[in-house]
Every structure is written in structure tokens, then in C-alpha cells.
XYZ file of C-alpha atoms in Angstrom:
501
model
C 19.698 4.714 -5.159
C 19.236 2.702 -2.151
C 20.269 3.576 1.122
C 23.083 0.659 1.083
C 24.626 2.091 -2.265
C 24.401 5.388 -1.050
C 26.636 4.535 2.253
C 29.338 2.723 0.285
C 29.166 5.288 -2.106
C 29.915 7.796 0.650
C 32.383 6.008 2.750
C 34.197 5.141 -0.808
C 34.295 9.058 -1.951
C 35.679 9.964 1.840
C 38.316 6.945 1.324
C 39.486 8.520 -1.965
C 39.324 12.008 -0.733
C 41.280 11.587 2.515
C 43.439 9.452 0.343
C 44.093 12.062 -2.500
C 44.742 15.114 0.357
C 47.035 12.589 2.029
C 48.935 11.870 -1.416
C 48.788 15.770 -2.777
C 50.202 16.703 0.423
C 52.911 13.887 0.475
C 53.839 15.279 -2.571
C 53.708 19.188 -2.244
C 56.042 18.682 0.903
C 58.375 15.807 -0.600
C 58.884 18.797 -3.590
C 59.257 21.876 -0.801
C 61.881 19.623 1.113
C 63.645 18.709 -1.839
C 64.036 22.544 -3.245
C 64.968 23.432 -0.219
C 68.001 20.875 -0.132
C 68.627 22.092 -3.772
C 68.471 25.537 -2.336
C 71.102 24.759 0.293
C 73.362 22.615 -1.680
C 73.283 25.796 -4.658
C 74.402 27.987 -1.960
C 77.284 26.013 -1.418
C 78.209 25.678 -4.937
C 78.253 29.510 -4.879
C 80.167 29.912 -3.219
C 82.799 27.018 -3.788
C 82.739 29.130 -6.921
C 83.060 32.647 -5.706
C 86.043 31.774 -3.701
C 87.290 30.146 -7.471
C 87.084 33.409 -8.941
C 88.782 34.968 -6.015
C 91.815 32.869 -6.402
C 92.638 33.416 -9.947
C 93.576 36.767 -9.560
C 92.887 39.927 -11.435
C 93.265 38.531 -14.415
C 89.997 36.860 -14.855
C 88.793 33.817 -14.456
C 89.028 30.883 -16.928
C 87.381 27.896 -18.136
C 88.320 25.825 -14.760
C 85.875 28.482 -12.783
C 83.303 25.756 -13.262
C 84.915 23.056 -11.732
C 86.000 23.803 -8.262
C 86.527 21.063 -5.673
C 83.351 19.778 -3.902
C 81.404 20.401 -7.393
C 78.226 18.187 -8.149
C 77.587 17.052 -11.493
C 75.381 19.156 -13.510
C 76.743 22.690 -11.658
C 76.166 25.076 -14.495
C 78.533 28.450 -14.157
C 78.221 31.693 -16.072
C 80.425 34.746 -15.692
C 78.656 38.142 -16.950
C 81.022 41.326 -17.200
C 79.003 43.850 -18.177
C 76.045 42.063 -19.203
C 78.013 40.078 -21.359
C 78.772 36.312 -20.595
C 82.411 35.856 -20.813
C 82.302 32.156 -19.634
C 79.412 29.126 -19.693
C 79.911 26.058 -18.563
C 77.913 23.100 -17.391
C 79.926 20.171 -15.355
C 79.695 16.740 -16.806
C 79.469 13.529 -14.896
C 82.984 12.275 -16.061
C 84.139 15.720 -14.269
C 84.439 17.358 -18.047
C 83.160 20.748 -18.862
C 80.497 21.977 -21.480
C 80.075 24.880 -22.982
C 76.439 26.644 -22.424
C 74.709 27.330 -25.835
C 73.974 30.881 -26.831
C 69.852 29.678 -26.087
C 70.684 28.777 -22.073
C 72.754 31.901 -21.607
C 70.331 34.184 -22.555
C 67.710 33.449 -19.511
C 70.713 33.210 -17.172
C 71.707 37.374 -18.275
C 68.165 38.018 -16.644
C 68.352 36.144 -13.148
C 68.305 39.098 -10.554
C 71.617 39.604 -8.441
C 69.714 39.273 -4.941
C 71.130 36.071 -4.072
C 67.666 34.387 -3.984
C 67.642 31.177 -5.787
C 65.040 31.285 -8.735
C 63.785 27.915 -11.060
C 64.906 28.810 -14.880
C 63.468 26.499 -17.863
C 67.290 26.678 -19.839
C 65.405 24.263 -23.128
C 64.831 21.132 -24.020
C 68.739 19.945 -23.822
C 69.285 21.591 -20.242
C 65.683 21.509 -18.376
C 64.316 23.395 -15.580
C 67.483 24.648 -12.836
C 67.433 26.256 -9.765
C 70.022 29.513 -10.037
C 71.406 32.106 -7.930
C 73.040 35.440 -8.885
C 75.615 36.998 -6.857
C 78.108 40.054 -7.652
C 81.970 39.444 -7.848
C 83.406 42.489 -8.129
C 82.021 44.257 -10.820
C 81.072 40.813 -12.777
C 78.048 38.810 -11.770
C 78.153 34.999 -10.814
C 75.447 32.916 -11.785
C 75.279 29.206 -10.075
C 72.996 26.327 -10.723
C 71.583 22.936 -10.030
C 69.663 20.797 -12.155
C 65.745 20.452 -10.989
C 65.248 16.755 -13.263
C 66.020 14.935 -9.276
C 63.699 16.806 -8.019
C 60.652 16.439 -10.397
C 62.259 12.214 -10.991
C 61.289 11.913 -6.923
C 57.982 13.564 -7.428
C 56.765 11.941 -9.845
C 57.900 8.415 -8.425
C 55.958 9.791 -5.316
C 52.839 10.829 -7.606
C 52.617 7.082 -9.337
C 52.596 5.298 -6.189
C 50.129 7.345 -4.586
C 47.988 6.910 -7.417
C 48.656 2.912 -6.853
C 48.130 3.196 -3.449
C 44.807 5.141 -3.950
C 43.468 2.918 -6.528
C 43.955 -0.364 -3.872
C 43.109 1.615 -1.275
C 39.049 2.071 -3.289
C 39.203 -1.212 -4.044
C 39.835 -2.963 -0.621
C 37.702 0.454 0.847
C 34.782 -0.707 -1.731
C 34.991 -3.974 -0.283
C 35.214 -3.416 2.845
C 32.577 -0.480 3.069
C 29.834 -3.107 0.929
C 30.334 -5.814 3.872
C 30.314 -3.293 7.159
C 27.299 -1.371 5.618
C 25.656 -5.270 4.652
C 26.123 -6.097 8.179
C 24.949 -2.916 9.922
C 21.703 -2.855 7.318
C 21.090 -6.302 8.503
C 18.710 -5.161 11.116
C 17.290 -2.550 9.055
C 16.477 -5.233 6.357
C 14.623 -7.602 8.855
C 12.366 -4.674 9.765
C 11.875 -4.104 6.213
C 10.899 -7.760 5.626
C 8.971 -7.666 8.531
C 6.420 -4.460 6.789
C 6.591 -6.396 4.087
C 5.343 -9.039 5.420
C 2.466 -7.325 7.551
C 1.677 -4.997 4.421
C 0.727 -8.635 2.078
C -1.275 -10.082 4.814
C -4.823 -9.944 4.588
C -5.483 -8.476 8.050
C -9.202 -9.802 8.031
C -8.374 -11.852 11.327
C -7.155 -10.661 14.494
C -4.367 -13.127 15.056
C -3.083 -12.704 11.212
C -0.144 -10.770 13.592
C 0.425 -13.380 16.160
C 4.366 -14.015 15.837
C 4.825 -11.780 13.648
C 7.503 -9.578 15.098
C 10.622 -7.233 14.098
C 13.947 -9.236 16.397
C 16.223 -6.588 16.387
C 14.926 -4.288 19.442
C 17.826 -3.506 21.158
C 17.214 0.127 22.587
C 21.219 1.177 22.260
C 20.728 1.037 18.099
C 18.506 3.621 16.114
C 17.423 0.270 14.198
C 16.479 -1.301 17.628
C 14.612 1.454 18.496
C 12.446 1.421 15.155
C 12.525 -2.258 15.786
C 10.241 -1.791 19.127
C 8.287 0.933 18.139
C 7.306 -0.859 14.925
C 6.925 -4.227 17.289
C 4.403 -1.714 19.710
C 2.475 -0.412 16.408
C 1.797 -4.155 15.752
C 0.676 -4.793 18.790
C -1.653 -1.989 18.890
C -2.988 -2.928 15.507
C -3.273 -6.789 17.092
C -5.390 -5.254 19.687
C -7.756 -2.913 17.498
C -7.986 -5.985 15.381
C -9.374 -8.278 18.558
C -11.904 -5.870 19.612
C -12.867 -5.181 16.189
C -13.327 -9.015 15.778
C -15.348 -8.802 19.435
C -17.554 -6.129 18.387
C -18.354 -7.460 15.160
C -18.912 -10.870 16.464
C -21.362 -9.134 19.160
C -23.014 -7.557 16.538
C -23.272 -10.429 14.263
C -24.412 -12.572 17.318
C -27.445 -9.806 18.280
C -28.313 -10.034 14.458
C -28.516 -14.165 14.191
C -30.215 -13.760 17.905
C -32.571 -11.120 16.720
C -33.435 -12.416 13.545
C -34.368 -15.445 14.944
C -36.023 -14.499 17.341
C -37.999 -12.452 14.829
C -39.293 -15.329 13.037
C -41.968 -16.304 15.032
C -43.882 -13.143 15.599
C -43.924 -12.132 12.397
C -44.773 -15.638 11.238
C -47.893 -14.937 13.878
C -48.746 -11.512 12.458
C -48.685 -13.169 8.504
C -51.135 -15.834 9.920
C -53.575 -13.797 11.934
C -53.939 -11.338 9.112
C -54.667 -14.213 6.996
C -56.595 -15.740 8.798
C -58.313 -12.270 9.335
C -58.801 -11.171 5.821
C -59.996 -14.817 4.794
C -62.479 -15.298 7.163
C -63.644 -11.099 7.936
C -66.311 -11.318 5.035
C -68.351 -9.028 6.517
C -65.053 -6.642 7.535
C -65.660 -3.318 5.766
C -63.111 -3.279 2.261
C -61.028 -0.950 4.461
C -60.470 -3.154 6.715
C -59.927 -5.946 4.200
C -57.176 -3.561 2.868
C -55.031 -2.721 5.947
C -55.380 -6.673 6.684
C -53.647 -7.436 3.107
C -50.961 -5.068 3.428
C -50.301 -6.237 7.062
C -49.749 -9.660 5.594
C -47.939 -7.956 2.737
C -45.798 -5.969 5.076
C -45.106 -9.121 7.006
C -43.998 -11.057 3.991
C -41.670 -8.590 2.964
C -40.256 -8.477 6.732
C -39.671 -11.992 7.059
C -37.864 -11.753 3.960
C -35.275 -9.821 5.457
C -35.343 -10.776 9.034
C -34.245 -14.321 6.331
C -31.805 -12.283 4.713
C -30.256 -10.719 7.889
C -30.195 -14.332 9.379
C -28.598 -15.827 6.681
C -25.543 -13.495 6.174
C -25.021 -13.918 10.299
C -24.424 -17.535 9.703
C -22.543 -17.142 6.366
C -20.228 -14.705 8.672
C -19.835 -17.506 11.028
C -18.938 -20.010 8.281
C -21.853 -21.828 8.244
C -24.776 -22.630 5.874
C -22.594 -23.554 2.606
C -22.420 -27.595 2.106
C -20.375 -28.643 -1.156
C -21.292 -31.050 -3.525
C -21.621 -31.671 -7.124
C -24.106 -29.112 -8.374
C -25.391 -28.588 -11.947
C -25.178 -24.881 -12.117
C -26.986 -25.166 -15.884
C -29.949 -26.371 -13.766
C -30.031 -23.438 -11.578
C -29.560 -21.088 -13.625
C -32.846 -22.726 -16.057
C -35.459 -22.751 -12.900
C -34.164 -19.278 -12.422
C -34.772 -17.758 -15.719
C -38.265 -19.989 -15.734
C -39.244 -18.205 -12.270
C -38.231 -14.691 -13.665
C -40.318 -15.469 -16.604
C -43.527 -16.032 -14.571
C -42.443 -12.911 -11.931
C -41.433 -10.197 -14.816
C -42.890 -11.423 -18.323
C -42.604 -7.420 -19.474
C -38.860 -8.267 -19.471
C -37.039 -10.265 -22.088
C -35.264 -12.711 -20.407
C -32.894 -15.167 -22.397
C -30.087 -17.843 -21.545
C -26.616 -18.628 -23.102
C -25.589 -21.882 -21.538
C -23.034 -25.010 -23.113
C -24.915 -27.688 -24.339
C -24.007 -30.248 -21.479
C -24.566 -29.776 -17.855
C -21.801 -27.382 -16.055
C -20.986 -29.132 -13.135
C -19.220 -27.466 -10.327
C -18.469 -27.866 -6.642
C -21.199 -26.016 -4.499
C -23.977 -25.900 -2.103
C -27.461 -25.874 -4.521
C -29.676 -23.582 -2.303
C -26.920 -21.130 -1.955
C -26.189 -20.831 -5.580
C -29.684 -20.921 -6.925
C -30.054 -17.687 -4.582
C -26.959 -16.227 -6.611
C -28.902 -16.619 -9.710
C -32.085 -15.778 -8.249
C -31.132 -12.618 -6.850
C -28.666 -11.222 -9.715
C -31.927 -11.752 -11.943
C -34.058 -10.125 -9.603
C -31.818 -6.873 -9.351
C -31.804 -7.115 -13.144
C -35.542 -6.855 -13.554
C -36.441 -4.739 -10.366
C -33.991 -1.925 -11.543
C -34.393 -1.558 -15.102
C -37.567 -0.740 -17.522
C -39.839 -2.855 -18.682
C -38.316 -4.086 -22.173
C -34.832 -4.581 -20.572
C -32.967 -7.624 -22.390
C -31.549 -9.604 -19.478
C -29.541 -12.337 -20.864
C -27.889 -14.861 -18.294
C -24.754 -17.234 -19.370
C -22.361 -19.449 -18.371
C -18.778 -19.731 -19.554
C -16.482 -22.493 -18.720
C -12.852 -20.537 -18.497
C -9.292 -21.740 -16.980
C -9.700 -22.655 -13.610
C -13.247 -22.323 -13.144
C -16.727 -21.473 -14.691
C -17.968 -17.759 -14.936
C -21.814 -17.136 -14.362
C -22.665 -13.623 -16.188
C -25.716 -11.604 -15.726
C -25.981 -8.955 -18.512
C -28.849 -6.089 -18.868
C -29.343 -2.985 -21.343
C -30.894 -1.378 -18.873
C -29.321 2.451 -17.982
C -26.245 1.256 -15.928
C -24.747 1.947 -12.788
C -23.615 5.312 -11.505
C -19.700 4.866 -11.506
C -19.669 6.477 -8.058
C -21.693 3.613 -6.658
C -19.896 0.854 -7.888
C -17.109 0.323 -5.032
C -20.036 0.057 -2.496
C -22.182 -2.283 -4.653
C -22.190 -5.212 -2.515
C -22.193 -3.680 0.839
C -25.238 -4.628 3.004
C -27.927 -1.900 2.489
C -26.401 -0.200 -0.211
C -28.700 1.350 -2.804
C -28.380 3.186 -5.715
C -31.885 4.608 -6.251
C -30.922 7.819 -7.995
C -28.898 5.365 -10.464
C -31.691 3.153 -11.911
C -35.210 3.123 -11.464
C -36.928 1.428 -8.776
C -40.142 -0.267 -9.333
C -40.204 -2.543 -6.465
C -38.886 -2.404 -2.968
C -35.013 -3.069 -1.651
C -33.440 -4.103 1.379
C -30.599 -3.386 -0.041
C -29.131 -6.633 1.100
C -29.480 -8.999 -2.057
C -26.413 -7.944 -3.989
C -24.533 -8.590 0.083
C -25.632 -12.491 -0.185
C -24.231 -12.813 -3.283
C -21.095 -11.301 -2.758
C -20.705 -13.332 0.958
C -22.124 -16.909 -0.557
C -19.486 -16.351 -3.907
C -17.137 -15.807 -1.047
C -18.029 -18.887 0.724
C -17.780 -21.214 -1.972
C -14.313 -19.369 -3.019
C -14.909 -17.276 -5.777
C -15.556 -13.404 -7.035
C -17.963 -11.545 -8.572
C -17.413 -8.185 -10.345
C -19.466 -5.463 -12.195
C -18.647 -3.496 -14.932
C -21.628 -1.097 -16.104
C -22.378 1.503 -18.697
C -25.476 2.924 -19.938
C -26.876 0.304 -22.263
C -24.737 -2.457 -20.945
C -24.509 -4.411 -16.852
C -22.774 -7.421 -16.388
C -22.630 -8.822 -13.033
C -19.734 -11.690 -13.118
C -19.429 -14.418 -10.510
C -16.195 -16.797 -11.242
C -16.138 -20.152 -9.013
C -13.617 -22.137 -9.048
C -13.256 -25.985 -9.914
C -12.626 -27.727 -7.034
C -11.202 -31.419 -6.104
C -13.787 -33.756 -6.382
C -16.509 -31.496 -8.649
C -17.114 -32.704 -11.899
C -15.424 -31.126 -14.890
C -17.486 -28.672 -16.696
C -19.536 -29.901 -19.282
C -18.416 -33.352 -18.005
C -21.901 -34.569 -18.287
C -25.428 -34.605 -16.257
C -25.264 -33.980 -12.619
C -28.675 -33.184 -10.938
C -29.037 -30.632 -8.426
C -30.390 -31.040 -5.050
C -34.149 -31.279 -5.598
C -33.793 -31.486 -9.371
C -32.854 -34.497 -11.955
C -30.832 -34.004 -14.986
C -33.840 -34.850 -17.384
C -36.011 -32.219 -15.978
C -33.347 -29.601 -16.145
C -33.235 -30.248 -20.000
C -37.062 -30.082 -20.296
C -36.934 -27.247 -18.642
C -33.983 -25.677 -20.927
C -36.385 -26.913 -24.109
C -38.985 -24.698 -22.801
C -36.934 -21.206 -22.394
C -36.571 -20.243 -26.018
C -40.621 -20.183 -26.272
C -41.116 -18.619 -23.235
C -38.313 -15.998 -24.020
């Protein structure tokens, strides 16, 4: 239950408690005084009828012993000599007497002679009295009062406390549901509030500016979970800044740096060139260590490229939009895969008309380009790469699928970090930087979209979804060439792939 049921709950149960000892005591002392009065007024009876008996003489008393002056109606009298009940009478309300049956004598011949009043059950036609026994001469006197007041009263009593209890959980239910609403009110805000903060992507460090619990005053337990939650955010709002600082430093030395790289390596790749074309008489050693300088260097540049590019793609730079024809792309890249990997079967499952979406063309094409390439450089020769394109709701899905030996499942949450390898996972017959798989993941990103992996041995699918944006054409909408590329010669090119597959 929540914590607001559970306080109305509680103050409800207390209501009725305190309600039903109030009531069960009302009751237990509106019986006690009214025995006692019964008590009293039976004392008097007996002895309005003692002194009756007295005044009759020795010759008994008679049938009038039961109606004294000053007697109530419903007195019962019963005169034992001897254990035997000479006379039985019960006092009408016209004044008349009745006789006592043979059934309400009997429990009267046991009453103690103590003078202690005592509550007999006489039957059905008589009820419950309250009776005293007391000795006249050598004859026993027993008095009593009817209990059926008594028990009327109590039982009145009893039905309106139970009326009085019932309102009293109703207007208690009511009331306990609005004061607990109204003291929770805080407590709710600072609920709402984590709620908030807990579905906010925290990726910026003034995602928590405003953001803050208003109930801080330091007199209420709620106030004081207010501020302390109101100082956590802030704390987090400051980790989050110089997280954002440092990472921004870092991403700043890395643009700087790779940069700045450029130009020396670019001067390294040309003097071994220019080395290893014109050092004909070089010994072959020589030749050798030249090559693989300018090998070396190539590969370098390539990342120092890499490195450079996710810096700006950080900074939000380096995607431009426009109409790209993604079947194009993906054609020049399964052409250039063929020509870079023929041991691999390479194949394409593209609509028959041009997808069209909303992209930047160089960014896209390296999508393509290096999903393929992680395809071939991490599976066997043989592999069956096949790479597709799906329009679905909302967007078009770009699917890279290998029967190479899959993916270690432990290594698939870090996939697409930067420099993340999985070497003991699939074989390696080329080099990594580890940073391919990082500028797909951050251009998909850019341009709004995901891409996933599901692997098993036998069966990789890399999936990048990208959605359809205003003003890109609708897939399959018709031909839309791609930067650097016309319609017509994306078909050719398509016509070509099934021989070359």
C-alpha cells in the first residue's frame, strides 16, 4: 500500500478504536450505575416489605404482603417457611397482584439469605431480576426488581454508539484522506521532482538548471529532504560541468592534436615515397623499412582521420543533411569490398527504386564502408556478407549480416566504444584501431538514428535505423543521386553486383 493509504488507514483504525473504548465504556458504566440504583431501590422494597410482614401479626402474612405502600411495579415477593414458598406474587402495573408460577419459584428457594442482591433469569414470561434474601423470623423474604430497564437503556446506549461510531469513520475517513493529501503535498513534489531528474537524459550539464524540489523549509522532515535532495542536485550539476570541462579539454587536445598530426605524417608518407621510388640503388633492406614506413604512415593518418573526425562529430559538426540515395551508397560500397576482399562473398538485398533519405553522403557512405569492412576483416575467408535495406515505419533500416563465428556476448555492451576490440572473439586478419564501429555509432547518432547488434555463431547483423525526416524524399520515392554520384550510374553499378558477387 502506499504511504497515503497507510496513514488514513491508521488514523481511521485509532478513530474507531478510541471510539469503540469510549462507547464500551459508556456502556459498562451506564449498566454499573443503573444496577446500582436497582440495588438501592431493591433495598428499599425490602424492606417496605419486611416491615409488611411485621405488621400482620403472628398469624402470617397474606396475599397483600406484596403490595405495600411505596411499591414499584414489577416488585416480585416470595415468602419461604421452611423451604417451602407459602406466598408468590409479582405486582402488576394496574397495582394488581400475580401469582409466581411453580417455574419462577423454584430459582427464588436457592437465592442465599446474605442480603446481597443477586441477578436471577426467572424464564421467558418473567426475565432476568435482581433479588435479595433476608430472614423474617424463622421464614425467609425474598424481594425483587425487574432487570428489562436496565438492559432497554443499554441497549439504546449500545445502538447509538454504534451510529455514532459508524459517522464518526466516515467523517474520520474523510477527514484523515484530505489532512494526510495536504501534508503529502510536499512529499509528492519531491517525488515528482526524482521523477523528473530520474527520465532526463543527464548527457548535458545544465539538463538540472531549474530543476529544483520548493518545499525546503528546515522546520518539516519533508523540507529537510527537500534541501538535501536540492544539495544532491546541485552536486550532481557540478560533477556534470566539470565532467563536460574535462571532456571538452580532452576532445579539444584530440581535434588540436590530430590536426596538428596531419602534416608530419603527411611529410613522413612523402619522403618515404619519394625515398623508395627514387633509392634504386638502396639495398632491398632498405627498400623494405622505406615501404613499411610509408605503410605505417598510411595506417597512422588513418586514425589521426578517425580521431579527428569523432572530435568534430562530438562538437556537432561535420554532418550536412540533404537528400541522399542510400541504395547508391550502399552499391559503391559492396563494389569497393568486392575489389578489397574478393575471397568473401559479398551480396546486396536492396528495393528496386532508389531509398531516399535525409543525410549527409560522406558520412553515411563511411557507415556502409566501415560495417562492411568489420564484416570482412573479422571473419574467414568464405564468409557470406549480405548487406540490405528495408524501408520500415518511420524510417529505413540498413542491415549488415555475416555467417561468420559471432560475437562474444560479453563484448557486445562495449561494441561501439572507441578502441574496443574483441580479438579473442573473431579472428583478426588485418589491423584495428578499434575506432570504426565508434564512427558509426556517433555519425547514426548525428543524423538521429540507432544501430544495434544481435550475434550468434553463424549469424551478425549490425542494424542502423534512420529516420525519415521533413523534407527527405520518401523511400523508394524515386531516383535521387548522391553527392558525387548520378542516379543512372548507381543503377549500372547495381547491374554489375550480381556478376561480381
Amino acid at each position: 500500500m502506499t504511504l497515503r493509504r497507510r496513514l488514513v488507514l491508521s488514523i481511521v483504525a485509532l478513530v474507531v478504536a478510541v471510539s469503540a473504548v469510549i462507547g464500551a465504556g459508556s456502556i459498562v458504566a451506564l449498566f454499573s450505575i443503573q444496577r446500582s440504583a436497582i440495588d438501592q431501590q431493591l433495598q428499599y422494597a425490602t424492606n417496605r416489605a419486611q416491615k409488611s410482614i411485621e405488621g400482620q401479626g403472628s398469624g402470617g402474612p397474606g396475599l397483600d404482603i406484596g403490595r405495600p405502600s411505596g411499591q414499584a411495579a414489577g416488585t416480585l415477593t416470595a415468602y419461604f417457611l421452611n423451604g417451602n414458598a407459602v406466598i408468590g406474587s409479582v405486582l402488576e402495573d394496574d397495582g394488581h397482584l400475580d401469582s409466581l408460577a411453580a417455574s419462577a419459584v423454584e430459582p427464588l428457594g436457592g437465592v442465599r439469605v446474605d442480603g446481597q442482591p443477586r441477578t436471577v433469569d426467572l424464564g421467558a414470561d418473567l426475565g432476568r431480576y435482581r433479588v435479595t434474601a433476608a430472614p423474617v423470623g424463622s421464614a425467609v423474604l425474598v424481594v425483587g426488581l425487574p432487570m428489562a430497564p436496565v438492559y432497554e437503556s443499554v441497549w439504546k446506549l449500545f445502538a447509538v454508539v454504534l451510529v455514532v461510531m459508524l459517522l464518526a469513520l466516515v467523517v474520520a475517513s474523510a477527514a484523515a484522506a484530505l489532512a494526510v493529501r495536504r501534508s503529502l503535498r510536499p512529499l509528492e513534489r519531491v517525488a515528482e521532482t526524482a521523477t523528473t531528474v530520474a527520465g532526463m537524459p543527464l548527457e548535458r550539464s545544465d539538463a538540472l538548471d531549474g530543476i529544483r524540489v520548493p518545499d525546503t523549509d528546515p522546520r518539516t522532515e519533508v523540507g529537510r529532504v527537500g534541501t538535501a535532495f536540492n544539495r544532491m542536485l546541485g552536486h550532481i550539476g557540478n560533477a556534470m560541468q566539470a565532467r563536460e570541462r574535462s571532456e571538452q579539454k580532452v576532445r579539444q587536445f584530440v581535434a588540436d592534436a590530430s590536426h596538428e598530426l596531419r602534416t608530419p605524417l603527411a611529410s613522413v608518407r612523402g619522403y618515404a615515397e619519394l625515398t623508395r621510388r627514387m633509392g634504386g640503388d638502396l639495398p632491398p633492406d632498405v627498400v623494405y623499412a622505406m615501404s613499411r614506413i610509408e605503410s605505417e604512415s598510411l595506417r597512422m593518418t588513418s586514425m589521426v582521420e578517425d580521431l579527428l573526425l569523432l572530435a568534430r562529430l562530438d562538437e556537432g559538426r561535420e554532418v550536412q543533411l540533404d537528400d541522399v540515395d542510400l541504395t547508391g551508397l550502399v552499391l559503391d560500397a559492396v563494389n569497393d569490398a568486392h575489389a578489397a576482399s574478393p575471397e568473401h562473398v559479398i551480396e546486396v538485398d536492396v528495393p528496386p527504386t532508389p531509398v531516399v533519405v535525409l543525410g549527409d553522403a560522406a558520412r553515411l557512405h563511411q557507415v556502409i564502408v566501415n560495417l562492411v569492412t568489420n564484416a570482412r576483416t573479422h571473419t574467414p575467408d568464405g564468409t557470406r556478407i549480405t548487406v540490405g535495406i528495408e524501408a520500415v515505419p518511420g524510417g529505413v533500416d540498413l542491415t549488415v549480416r555475416d555467417t561468420g563465428q559471432g560475437i562474444d556476448p560479453a563484448f557486445l555492451p562495449k561494441l561501439f566504444e572507441r578502441f574496443a576490440r574483441a580479438d579473442s572473439s573473431r579472428s583478426r586478419t588485418a589491423g584495428s584501431t578499434g575506432l570504426g564501429l565508434a564512427i558509426v555509432d556517433a555519425v547514426v547518432q548525428a543524423h538521429g538514428g540507432t544501430v544495434g547488434v544481435e550475434s550468434r555463431p553463424g549469424d551478425t547483423v549490425f542494424t542502423v535505423h534512420l529516420p525519415v525526416r521533413a523534407g527527405a524524399g520518401a523511400a523508394g520515392a524515386g531516383p535521387a543521386a548522391p553527392a558525387g554520384a548520378g542516379a543512372p550510374a548507381a543503377a549500372d553499378a547495381w547491374s554489375d553486383v550480381p556478376d561480381r558477387a
